[in-house]
Coordinates of C-alpha atoms in Angstrom, one line a residue:
Chain A
M1 CA -10.5 -1.1 36.0
S2 CA -11.2 2.0 36.6
K3 CA -9.8 4.3 34.5
V4 CA -9.2 3.5 30.1
W5 CA -8.2 6.4 28.0
V6 CA -8.9 6.1 23.9
V7 CA -7.2 7.8 21.4
T8 CA -9.5 9.0 19.3
E9 CA -10.0 10.3 15.1
W10 CA -12.1 12.3 13.7
T11 CA -12.2 13.0 9.9
R12 CA -15.1 15.9 8.1
E13 CA -17.1 13.3 8.1
G14 CA -17.2 12.9 11.9
P15 CA -15.7 9.7 14.0
L16 CA -13.4 7.0 12.3
G17 CA -15.7 3.6 13.1
V18 CA -12.9 2.4 15.3
S19 CA -12.8 4.8 17.7
L20 CA -16.6 4.3 18.7
E21 CA -15.4 0.9 18.2
L22 CA -12.7 1.4 20.9
L23 CA -15.1 3.5 23.2
T24 CA -17.3 0.7 23.6
L25 CA -14.7 -1.8 24.5
A26 CA -13.4 0.7 27.0
R27 CA -16.6 0.7 28.6
E28 CA -16.9 -3.2 29.2
L29 CA -13.3 -2.7 30.7
A30 CA -13.8 0.5 32.9
E31 CA -15.8 2.8 35.1
E32 CA -14.2 5.7 33.8
V33 CA -13.6 6.5 29.9
C34 CA -11.7 9.5 28.6
A35 CA -11.4 10.2 24.8
V36 CA -8.5 12.1 23.9
G37 CA -9.0 13.9 20.4
F38 CA -7.6 16.7 18.0
G39 CA -8.8 18.2 15.5
E40 CA -11.9 19.9 14.2
D41 CA -14.9 20.7 16.5
P42 CA -14.3 19.7 19.5
S43 CA -17.8 20.6 20.6
A44 CA -19.3 18.3 18.2
Q45 CA -16.5 15.9 19.1
A46 CA -17.8 15.6 22.9
E47 CA -21.4 15.1 22.1
V48 CA -20.6 12.3 19.9
Y49 CA -17.7 10.6 22.0
G50 CA -20.2 11.5 25.0
S51 CA -23.1 9.7 23.4
Y52 CA -20.2 6.6 23.0
G53 CA -19.5 6.2 27.3
A54 CA -16.7 8.8 27.2
G55 CA -17.3 11.0 30.2
K56 CA -14.4 12.9 29.4
L57 CA -12.9 14.3 26.5
F58 CA -8.8 15.5 26.8
Y59 CA -8.8 17.9 24.0
V60 CA -5.3 18.5 22.4
A61 CA -6.1 21.9 20.5
G62 CA -3.3 23.3 18.4
V63 CA -2.2 20.2 16.8
G64 CA -2.7 22.0 13.2
D65 CA -0.2 21.0 10.6
N66 CA 1.7 18.6 12.8
L67 CA 1.9 15.3 12.2
P68 CA 0.0 13.9 15.3
G69 CA 2.0 11.8 16.9
P70 CA 4.3 13.9 18.4
P71 CA 1.7 16.0 19.9
L72 CA -0.5 13.4 20.6
S73 CA 2.0 11.8 22.7
K74 CA 3.8 14.9 24.8
A75 CA 0.4 16.2 25.7
M76 CA -0.3 12.6 27.1
A77 CA 2.7 12.0 28.6
D78 CA 2.8 14.9 30.9
R79 CA -0.8 14.6 32.1
I80 CA 0.7 10.4 33.1
S81 CA 3.2 12.6 34.9
S82 CA 0.9 14.8 36.3
G83 CA -0.5 11.8 38.2
D84 CA -3.4 11.2 36.1
I85 CA -2.6 7.4 35.1
P86 CA -5.1 5.4 32.8
Q87 CA -4.5 1.6 33.4
V88 CA -4.9 1.4 29.6
I89 CA -4.7 3.7 26.7
L90 CA -6.4 2.4 23.5
L91 CA -5.3 3.2 20.3
A92 CA -6.9 2.4 16.5
S93 CA -4.4 0.4 14.0
T94 CA -4.8 3.3 12.3
Y95 CA -1.4 5.3 10.5
D96 CA -2.0 8.2 12.9
G97 CA -2.4 5.6 15.9
R98 CA 0.5 3.9 15.3
D99 CA 2.3 6.8 15.5
I100 CA 0.9 8.2 18.4
A101 CA 1.1 4.9 20.0
A102 CA 4.8 4.4 19.4
R103 CA 6.0 7.7 20.6
L104 CA 3.8 7.5 23.7
S105 CA 5.4 4.2 24.6
V106 CA 8.5 5.4 24.9
K107 CA 8.0 9.0 26.7
L108 CA 6.2 6.2 29.3
D109 CA 8.8 3.8 28.6
R110 CA 5.9 1.6 28.5
P111 CA 5.8 -1.5 26.3
V112 CA 3.0 -1.4 23.9
L113 CA 0.8 -4.4 22.2
T114 CA -0.2 -3.7 18.6
N115 CA -2.5 -5.8 16.1
V116 CA -5.1 -6.7 19.3
V117 CA -8.3 -8.0 17.9
G118 CA -9.7 -8.8 21.1
L119 CA -9.2 -7.8 24.9
T120 CA -10.8 -9.4 27.9
Q121 CA -10.6 -9.6 31.8
K122 CA -9.9 -12.0 34.0
E123 CA -9.5 -11.2 37.5
G124 CA -7.7 -8.1 37.0
K125 CA -6.0 -9.0 34.5
L126 CA -6.2 -7.8 31.2
Y127 CA -5.4 -10.0 28.1
S128 CA -5.1 -9.0 24.5
S129 CA -5.6 -11.6 21.6
H130 CA -3.9 -11.7 18.0
A131 CA -4.2 -13.7 15.1
V132 CA -0.6 -15.0 14.0
F133 CA 0.3 -17.3 11.2
G134 CA -2.2 -16.4 8.7
G135 CA -5.1 -16.6 11.6
T136 CA -4.6 -19.9 12.1
Q137 CA -4.0 -19.4 15.7
I138 CA -4.7 -17.0 17.9
V139 CA -2.3 -15.8 21.1
T140 CA -3.4 -14.4 24.1
A141 CA -0.5 -12.1 25.6
T142 CA -0.2 -9.6 28.6
I143 CA 1.8 -6.9 29.7
T144 CA 3.5 -7.2 32.7
A145 CA 4.8 -3.7 33.3
P146 CA 2.7 -1.3 36.2
P147 CA -0.1 0.9 34.0
P148 CA -0.5 2.2 31.8
A149 CA -0.7 -0.7 29.5
I150 CA -0.7 0.6 25.9
F151 CA -2.8 -2.0 22.6
V152 CA -2.8 -0.4 19.7
V153 CA -6.4 -2.4 18.5
R154 CA -7.6 -3.0 14.8
P155 CA -10.3 -1.8 13.5
K156 CA -13.7 -4.4 13.5
S157 CA -12.1 -6.1 17.0
A158 CA -15.3 -4.7 18.5
T159 CA -18.8 -3.7 17.5
A160 CA -19.6 0.0 18.2
V161 CA -22.8 0.5 20.6
P162 CA -24.0 3.7 21.4
S163 CA -24.7 4.4 25.5
S164 CA -27.1 6.8 26.9
G165 CA -24.3 9.5 27.6
G166 CA -24.7 13.0 27.3
P167 CA -21.8 15.2 26.0
A168 CA -18.4 14.3 27.0
E169 CA -16.8 17.0 29.6
I170 CA -14.5 18.9 27.7
E171 CA -10.8 19.4 29.1
E172 CA -7.8 21.0 27.2
L173 CA -4.6 19.1 27.4
P174 CA -1.6 21.5 26.1
F175 CA 1.6 19.9 24.4
G176 CA 4.1 23.1 25.4
E177 CA 7.2 22.7 22.8
L178 CA 7.5 19.8 21.1
G179 CA 11.4 20.6 19.8
A180 CA 12.9 18.8 16.5
T181 CA 10.6 15.6 16.9
G182 CA 8.1 17.8 15.8
A183 CA 9.7 19.4 13.2
A184 CA 7.5 17.6 10.1
K185 CA 4.9 19.9 9.0
V186 CA 1.9 18.6 6.3
V187 CA 1.7 21.5 3.7
S188 CA -0.9 20.0 1.8
R189 CA -3.6 17.1 2.1
H190 CA -5.5 15.7 -0.5
I191 CA -8.1 13.6 -1.0
E192 CA -8.5 10.8 -3.0
E193 CA -11.8 10.3 -5.0
A194 CA -12.8 7.0 -3.6
S195 CA -16.5 6.4 -5.5
G196 CA -17.1 4.0 -3.7
P197 CA -17.2 2.8 0.3
K198 CA -13.9 2.8 2.0
L199 CA -11.8 -0.5 2.4
D200 CA -12.7 -0.6 6.2
D201 CA -16.2 -0.4 6.4
A202 CA -17.6 -1.4 2.7
S203 CA -20.2 -4.8 2.7
V204 CA -18.5 -5.9 -0.5
V205 CA -14.4 -6.3 -1.2
V206 CA -13.6 -6.9 -4.9
S207 CA -10.0 -8.2 -4.6
G208 CA -6.9 -8.7 -6.9
G209 CA -3.9 -10.7 -6.5
R210 CA -1.0 -11.7 -8.8
G211 CA -3.1 -14.3 -10.5
L212 CA -4.6 -11.0 -12.5
G213 CA -0.5 -11.0 -14.3
Q214 CA -0.1 -7.4 -14.6
K215 CA -1.0 -3.9 -13.8
E216 CA -3.4 -3.0 -16.3
S217 CA -5.8 -5.9 -15.3
Y218 CA -6.3 -4.1 -11.7
A219 CA -9.0 -2.7 -13.9
M220 CA -11.1 -5.5 -14.4
I221 CA -11.3 -5.5 -10.0
E222 CA -12.1 -1.6 -10.0
E223 CA -14.5 -1.9 -12.6
L224 CA -16.3 -5.0 -10.8
A225 CA -16.3 -3.0 -7.7
K226 CA -17.7 -0.3 -8.8
L227 CA -20.8 -2.0 -10.6
L228 CA -21.2 -3.6 -7.0
H229 CA -20.9 -0.8 -4.8
A230 CA -17.8 -2.3 -3.2
A231 CA -14.3 -1.3 -2.2
P232 CA -11.2 -2.7 -4.1
A233 CA -8.5 -4.5 -2.8
A234 CA -5.6 -6.2 -3.4
S235 CA -3.2 -8.7 -1.9
R236 CA 0.6 -7.9 -0.8
A237 CA 1.7 -9.0 -4.1
V238 CA -0.2 -6.1 -6.3
V239 CA 1.0 -3.6 -4.0
D240 CA 4.6 -4.6 -3.5
A241 CA 4.8 -4.4 -7.4
G242 CA 3.4 -1.1 -7.1
W243 CA 0.1 -1.5 -9.2
V244 CA -1.9 0.1 -6.0
P245 CA -1.1 1.9 -2.9
Y246 CA -0.7 0.2 0.3
S247 CA -4.0 1.5 1.5
Y248 CA -5.5 -1.1 -0.7
Q249 CA -3.9 -4.0 0.8
V250 CA -5.4 -6.7 2.7
G251 CA -3.7 -9.0 5.1
Q252 CA -1.3 -9.9 8.1
T253 CA 0.4 -6.8 6.6
G254 CA -2.5 -4.5 5.4
K255 CA -6.3 -4.1 6.4
I256 CA -8.4 -7.1 8.2
V257 CA -12.1 -6.7 6.9
K258 CA -15.1 -8.6 7.8
P259 CA -17.4 -7.5 4.3
D260 CA -20.9 -9.7 3.9
L261 CA -19.3 -10.6 0.6
Y262 CA -15.3 -10.9 -0.2
I263 CA -14.5 -11.9 -3.7
A264 CA -10.6 -12.7 -4.3
C265 CA -9.6 -12.6 -7.9
G266 CA -5.7 -14.2 -8.7
I267 CA -5.8 -14.5 -5.0
S268 CA -3.8 -17.7 -4.4
G269 CA -4.5 -17.3 -0.5
A270 CA -1.4 -17.4 1.2
T271 CA -1.7 -17.4 4.9
Q272 CA -0.5 -13.7 5.4
H273 CA -3.5 -13.0 3.1
L274 CA -5.9 -14.7 4.4
V275 CA -5.7 -13.6 8.2
G276 CA -6.9 -10.3 6.6
M277 CA -10.2 -11.8 5.1
K278 CA -11.0 -15.3 6.8
G279 CA -13.7 -13.6 8.9
S280 CA -15.5 -12.3 5.3
K281 CA -19.5 -13.4 5.7
K282 CA -19.2 -14.9 2.3
I283 CA -16.5 -15.4 0.2
V284 CA -15.9 -16.0 -3.7
A285 CA -12.6 -17.2 -5.2
I286 CA -11.4 -17.3 -9.1
N287 CA -8.2 -19.3 -9.1
K288 CA -6.7 -21.0 -12.0
D289 CA -5.1 -23.3 -9.6
P290 CA -7.3 -25.8 -8.2
E291 CA -4.7 -26.6 -5.1
A292 CA -4.9 -22.9 -4.4
P293 CA -5.3 -22.4 -0.6
I294 CA -8.0 -19.8 -1.3
F295 CA -10.2 -22.7 -1.9
Q296 CA -10.1 -24.1 1.6
V297 CA -11.8 -20.8 2.7
A298 CA -14.3 -19.6 0.1
D299 CA -17.9 -20.0 0.3
L300 CA -18.2 -20.8 -3.8
G301 CA -14.7 -21.6 -5.6
I302 CA -14.6 -20.9 -9.4
V303 CA -11.3 -22.8 -10.7
G304 CA -10.4 -20.6 -13.9
D305 CA -8.6 -17.8 -15.5
V306 CA -9.7 -14.6 -13.9
H307 CA -9.1 -13.0 -17.6
K308 CA -11.8 -14.8 -18.8
V309 CA -14.4 -14.8 -15.9
L310 CA -14.3 -11.2 -14.9
P311 CA -14.4 -9.6 -18.6
K312 CA -18.3 -11.9 -18.7
L313 CA -18.9 -11.3 -15.2
I314 CA -18.5 -7.1 -15.6
E315 CA -20.9 -7.7 -18.7
A316 CA -23.3 -9.1 -17.3
L317 CA -23.8 -6.6 -14.3
S318 CA -23.5 -3.7 -16.6
N319 CA -26.5 -5.2 -18.4
R320 CA -28.7 -5.5 -16.1
Chain B
M1 CA 23.9 12.3 1.8
N2 CA 24.1 9.5 5.0
V3 CA 21.4 7.6 5.1
V4 CA 20.9 4.4 7.7
V5 CA 18.7 1.8 6.7
C6 CA 16.8 -1.0 9.4
A7 CA 17.4 -4.4 7.8
K8 CA 15.9 -6.9 10.1
Q9 CA 16.8 -10.8 9.3
I10 CA 13.8 -12.9 8.8
P11 CA 13.1 -16.8 8.3
D12 CA 12.0 -17.3 5.2
P13 CA 8.4 -16.1 5.4
A14 CA 7.3 -19.2 2.6
A15 CA 8.3 -21.5 5.1
P16 CA 5.6 -22.1 7.8
G17 CA 5.9 -20.3 11.2
S18 CA 5.8 -21.8 14.4
F19 CA 6.0 -21.0 18.0
D20 CA 8.2 -22.2 20.1
P21 CA 6.0 -23.9 23.3
V22 CA 8.2 -23.5 26.4
T23 CA 9.5 -19.6 25.6
K24 CA 6.5 -19.2 23.8
T25 CA 7.8 -17.0 21.0
L26 CA 8.2 -17.5 17.5
V27 CA 11.1 -19.6 16.1
R28 CA 13.8 -17.8 14.4
E29 CA 16.0 -21.0 13.6
G30 CA 17.6 -21.9 9.9
K31 CA 18.2 -19.7 7.4
L32 CA 17.1 -15.9 8.1
I33 CA 16.9 -14.0 4.4
L34 CA 16.5 -10.0 3.6
D35 CA 13.0 -8.9 4.8
D36 CA 11.4 -8.6 2.2
S37 CA 9.7 -5.3 3.4
D38 CA 13.3 -3.8 4.2
S39 CA 14.8 -4.3 0.5
Y40 CA 12.5 -1.1 -0.5
G41 CA 14.2 1.3 2.5
V42 CA 17.7 -0.4 1.1
E43 CA 16.8 0.4 -2.8
M44 CA 15.4 4.0 -1.6
A45 CA 18.5 4.9 0.0
L46 CA 20.9 3.9 -2.9
Q47 CA 18.9 6.1 -5.0
L48 CA 18.6 9.0 -2.8
I49 CA 22.1 8.8 -2.3
E50 CA 22.6 9.2 -6.2
Q51 CA 20.0 12.1 -5.9
A52 CA 21.9 13.7 -3.6
S53 CA 25.4 13.4 -5.6
G54 CA 27.2 11.1 -3.0
G55 CA 26.7 9.3 0.3
E56 CA 26.7 6.4 2.0
V57 CA 24.4 3.6 3.2
T58 CA 24.5 1.8 6.3
L59 CA 22.7 -1.3 7.3
I60 CA 21.8 -1.7 10.9
S61 CA 20.3 -4.7 11.9
M62 CA 19.6 -6.9 15.4
A63 CA 19.8 -10.8 14.6
P64 CA 20.1 -13.9 16.5
K65 CA 24.2 -15.7 16.6
G66 CA 25.9 -13.0 14.4
E67 CA 23.6 -13.6 11.3
V68 CA 24.9 -12.0 8.1
S69 CA 23.1 -13.1 5.0
G70 CA 20.2 -11.2 5.1
L71 CA 22.6 -8.3 5.4
R72 CA 25.0 -9.4 2.4
T73 CA 21.8 -9.5 0.2
A74 CA 21.3 -5.7 1.1
L75 CA 25.1 -5.1 0.5
A76 CA 25.1 -6.5 -2.7
M77 CA 22.7 -4.2 -3.7
G78 CA 24.6 -1.8 -3.0
A79 CA 24.8 -0.8 0.7
H80 CA 28.4 0.3 1.6
R81 CA 28.6 -1.4 5.6
A82 CA 26.1 -3.0 8.1
I83 CA 26.1 -2.8 11.7
L84 CA 24.9 -6.0 13.3
I85 CA 24.0 -6.5 17.0
S86 CA 23.7 -10.0 18.2
D87 CA 23.4 -11.3 21.7
D88 CA 22.2 -14.2 23.3
A89 CA 20.4 -11.8 25.4
L90 CA 18.4 -10.1 23.2
A91 CA 15.8 -13.3 22.2
G92 CA 12.6 -12.4 23.1
S93 CA 13.3 -8.8 22.9
D94 CA 9.6 -6.4 21.9
A95 CA 9.7 -3.4 19.5
L96 CA 10.8 -1.3 22.1
S97 CA 13.6 -3.1 23.7
T98 CA 14.6 -3.4 19.9
A99 CA 14.7 -0.1 19.4
K100 CA 16.6 0.9 22.4
V101 CA 19.0 -1.4 21.3
L102 CA 19.5 0.5 17.7
S103 CA 19.4 3.9 19.4
K104 CA 22.0 3.2 21.6
A105 CA 24.5 1.5 18.4
L106 CA 23.3 4.4 16.5
S107 CA 25.1 6.8 18.6
G108 CA 28.3 8.1 17.8
E109 CA 27.0 7.3 13.8
S110 CA 26.5 10.7 11.8
F111 CA 23.4 10.1 9.4
D112 CA 21.0 12.4 7.8
L113 CA 18.0 9.8 7.2
I114 CA 17.1 6.7 8.7
L115 CA 14.7 4.5 6.8
A116 CA 12.8 1.8 7.7
A117 CA 9.5 -0.6 6.7
T118 CA 6.4 0.6 8.1
E119 CA 6.2 -3.5 9.7
S120 CA 8.2 -6.0 9.3
T121 CA 6.9 -9.0 7.6
D122 CA 7.2 -11.6 10.6
G123 CA 6.3 -9.8 13.7
Y124 CA 4.2 -6.8 11.9
T125 CA 4.2 -4.6 15.6
G126 CA 4.8 -1.5 12.9
T127 CA 6.1 0.7 15.9
M128 CA 10.1 -0.2 15.9
P129 CA 11.2 2.9 13.8
V130 CA 8.7 5.1 15.0
Q131 CA 10.2 4.3 18.5
L132 CA 13.5 4.6 17.7
A133 CA 12.5 8.2 16.3
E134 CA 11.4 9.4 19.7
L135 CA 14.3 7.8 21.5
L136 CA 17.1 9.9 18.8
G137 CA 14.5 13.0 19.1
L138 CA 13.9 13.1 15.2
P139 CA 11.1 13.8 13.5
S140 CA 9.9 11.0 11.3
V141 CA 6.9 10.5 8.5
S142 CA 5.6 7.2 8.4
F143 CA 3.8 5.1 5.4
A144 CA 5.7 7.0 2.5
R145 CA 4.5 6.0 -0.8
K146 CA 7.2 8.8 -2.0
V147 CA 10.4 10.5 -1.1
S148 CA 12.1 13.2 -2.6
L149 CA 14.9 16.2 -1.7
E150 CA 14.0 18.9 -1.4
G151 CA 16.4 21.8 -0.3
Q152 CA 17.9 20.9 3.5
G153 CA 14.9 19.0 3.7
I154 CA 12.6 15.9 2.1
R155 CA 9.5 16.0 0.7
V156 CA 7.1 13.0 1.6
E157 CA 4.0 11.4 0.3
R158 CA 2.0 10.0 3.2
Q159 CA -0.5 7.9 3.2
T160 CA -3.6 8.7 5.0
E161 CA -7.2 7.2 5.0
A162 CA -8.3 9.5 2.4
G163 CA -5.8 9.4 0.1
Y164 CA -2.3 10.9 1.2
D165 CA -0.8 14.3 2.8
E166 CA 2.2 16.2 1.3
V167 CA 5.1 16.4 4.7
V168 CA 8.1 18.4 4.8
C169 CA 10.4 17.9 7.3
P170 CA 14.1 18.7 8.1
L171 CA 16.9 16.4 7.7
P172 CA 17.8 14.6 10.4
A173 CA 14.5 12.7 10.7
L174 CA 13.5 8.9 10.2
V175 CA 11.4 7.6 7.7
T176 CA 9.4 4.1 7.0
V177 CA 8.0 3.3 3.4
T178 CA 5.8 0.9 1.7
A179 CA 5.8 -1.8 -0.1
G180 CA 6.3 -0.9 -3.6
V181 CA 7.6 2.6 -3.0
V182 CA 10.5 1.7 -5.0
E183 CA 11.4 -1.0 -7.3
P184 CA 14.3 -3.0 -5.7
R185 CA 17.3 -3.5 -7.9
Y186 CA 18.7 -7.2 -8.4
P187 CA 21.9 -7.8 -6.8
S188 CA 24.7 -7.9 -10.1
F189 CA 27.1 -10.4 -9.8
K190 CA 29.8 -8.0 -9.1
G191 CA 27.6 -6.3 -6.2
I192 CA 27.5 -10.0 -4.8
M193 CA 30.7 -10.5 -4.8
S194 CA 32.1 -7.3 -3.4
A195 CA 29.4 -7.9 -0.7
K196 CA 31.6 -10.5 0.7
S197 CA 34.0 -7.8 2.1
K198 CA 31.9 -5.3 2.7
P199 CA 32.8 -4.2 6.4
I200 CA 30.0 -5.9 9.2
K201 CA 30.4 -4.2 12.5
E202 CA 29.3 -6.2 15.3
L203 CA 28.3 -5.3 18.5
N204 CA 27.2 -7.1 21.2
L205 CA 25.2 -5.5 24.7
S206 CA 28.1 -4.8 26.9
D207 CA 29.8 -2.8 23.9
L208 CA 26.3 -0.9 23.9
G209 CA 26.8 -0.5 27.6
M210 CA 23.2 -2.2 27.9
D211 CA 21.8 -4.4 31.2
P212 CA 20.3 -7.4 29.9
K213 CA 17.5 -6.5 32.4
E214 CA 16.6 -3.9 29.8
V215 CA 16.1 -6.2 26.8
G216 CA 15.4 -9.8 26.1
F217 CA 12.1 -11.7 27.9
T218 CA 12.8 -9.2 30.8
G219 CA 13.0 -6.3 29.2
S220 CA 9.6 -6.9 26.8
R221 CA 7.6 -6.7 30.2
Q222 CA 5.1 -8.7 28.2
E223 CA 3.7 -12.6 28.3
V224 CA 2.3 -15.0 26.2
V225 CA -0.2 -16.9 27.9
E226 CA -1.5 -18.9 25.7
I227 CA -1.6 -20.3 22.3
T228 CA -4.9 -21.8 20.7
E229 CA -6.5 -23.1 17.2
A230 CA -8.1 -20.3 15.7
P231 CA -12.1 -21.5 14.4
V232 CA -11.3 -23.2 11.2
R233 CA -13.9 -21.6 7.9
S234 CA -14.3 -24.8 5.5
S235 CA -14.8 -24.3 2.0
G236 CA -17.9 -24.7 0.0
E237 CA -18.5 -25.3 -3.1
V238 CA -16.0 -25.2 -6.4
V239 CA -17.0 -25.1 -9.6
V240 CA -14.7 -25.5 -12.5
D241 CA -15.1 -22.8 -15.3
E242 CA -16.8 -24.0 -18.2
G243 CA -17.4 -20.6 -20.2
D244 CA -20.3 -19.6 -17.5
A245 CA -19.1 -20.0 -14.0
Y246 CA -19.9 -16.2 -13.9
L247 CA -23.5 -16.9 -13.7
R248 CA -23.0 -19.1 -10.6
I249 CA -21.4 -15.8 -8.7
I250 CA -24.3 -14.1 -10.2
E251 CA -26.3 -16.2 -9.0
L252 CA -24.9 -15.8 -5.0
L253 CA -24.9 -11.8 -5.6
E254 CA -28.8 -12.4 -5.7
Q255 CA -28.7 -14.5 -3.0
E256 CA -26.5 -12.0 -1.0
K257 CA -29.1 -9.7 -2.0
I258 CA -26.1 -7.7 -3.8
V259 CA -27.4 -7.3 -6.8

């Protein structure tokens, strides 16, 4: 395979971890890796992406207060129409990555495969793996349309490994006029102070489920997470009930996390949740129901009432 | 204000899913119900038209064999009418093909806003709504955790990695809503009864002027080549709490060098 583009995302703290994972993955697939980036500080971006193997950074300037989907997809589609066609385009399964992939797939009239957890090459063909049915089965798929093949890849599907590259060469990619599709504008950005680590990267995650009973009980999850320098998380039921925002959701339709320790409190272990945390190094589960499926994957299962176990655990940890 | 809501009808998620070994696609037989994720879209649409002092909520769905039971649930909540596209040739369609079908079905409909879930519970591809927005030439705001009418447009709180952004967007537009964004109402008995006679317009591929090659297995241009069992994770120790199980947790935290 000769060329892969990786859509990268950059924050005030630097690149998203998943962007470095995708650049690493891209290096295994092709000789030429180009990052496609936007946002602040293109020279810093070029340096970091270069150190992960990108030879070039296609920088989309002037995204400003637009949502990234329309400008990034147009910039890339225009470049591809000019004859510069990568075999593969990788995007991260982030809020913006999914938007960009969707619009790009329409502009290019190409399918997009999402929820990719692995990519391998065999005899010149590219295969993607996807976890289905609560992660009990892995589906291997392939795109049969002509290039570019568009894949949206979950974080933690690859390990980020730096290469020995110097800064990537920057080439500006314009997006021109967006028309009606570019009409949405960001008017303010709110950073929610999460004092602890981000869920995607946390080495310890404390997660709450329907067994907590009511919204107020979720406070125990937040407290335990703080004590353990962990990230709080939740099952879909808790997010559906409006106790915590969607960004806390772990599972098939949420985040897949692979912390060193996942503590599941009042979570039954429905298949859709398991796929989001089965890869954790160690799992502790607290649930009243001895038949709860979560006990089938827990290294330490406590059959008990979270309202009794958690306060004692929190008190003991606070006193240390 | 007229709102279109994408409503997917899916196999009951509580029932175990399976793959058809021959076609290598999800088995979508048996009773189909309204995807829970879409009940938020329906509720949000009903609330927005109430805020706007009137209008209609139109459901749109692509489902096999003329299935309508999921649509009746949404109509019972208060939606006014539905558009259903059903055709055997649609089996095996991917997100992009589905978006193409819906966009053709919506041409000729007038609407101010399209609402959808961020992803479906059964396929969770998560791209169809924004693909639909692109096909229709609409702006879109995804992962909305709050939507309100403002002037001639909308103001949306959009989930981000760091928190949320406030986004303003003129209408017409497409918005995808996250779970828990509103509390879906339970259909009343009156709602259930009136749902039975609300209009459902049924369309097939030739009504849309589409070629079967654009959709279905052929149109998807992707293949499942293999389905394998994932490595199994086995269970460890189980302790019944007699009041001090928390100590066993602390022991593990120490073993793992977390405390």
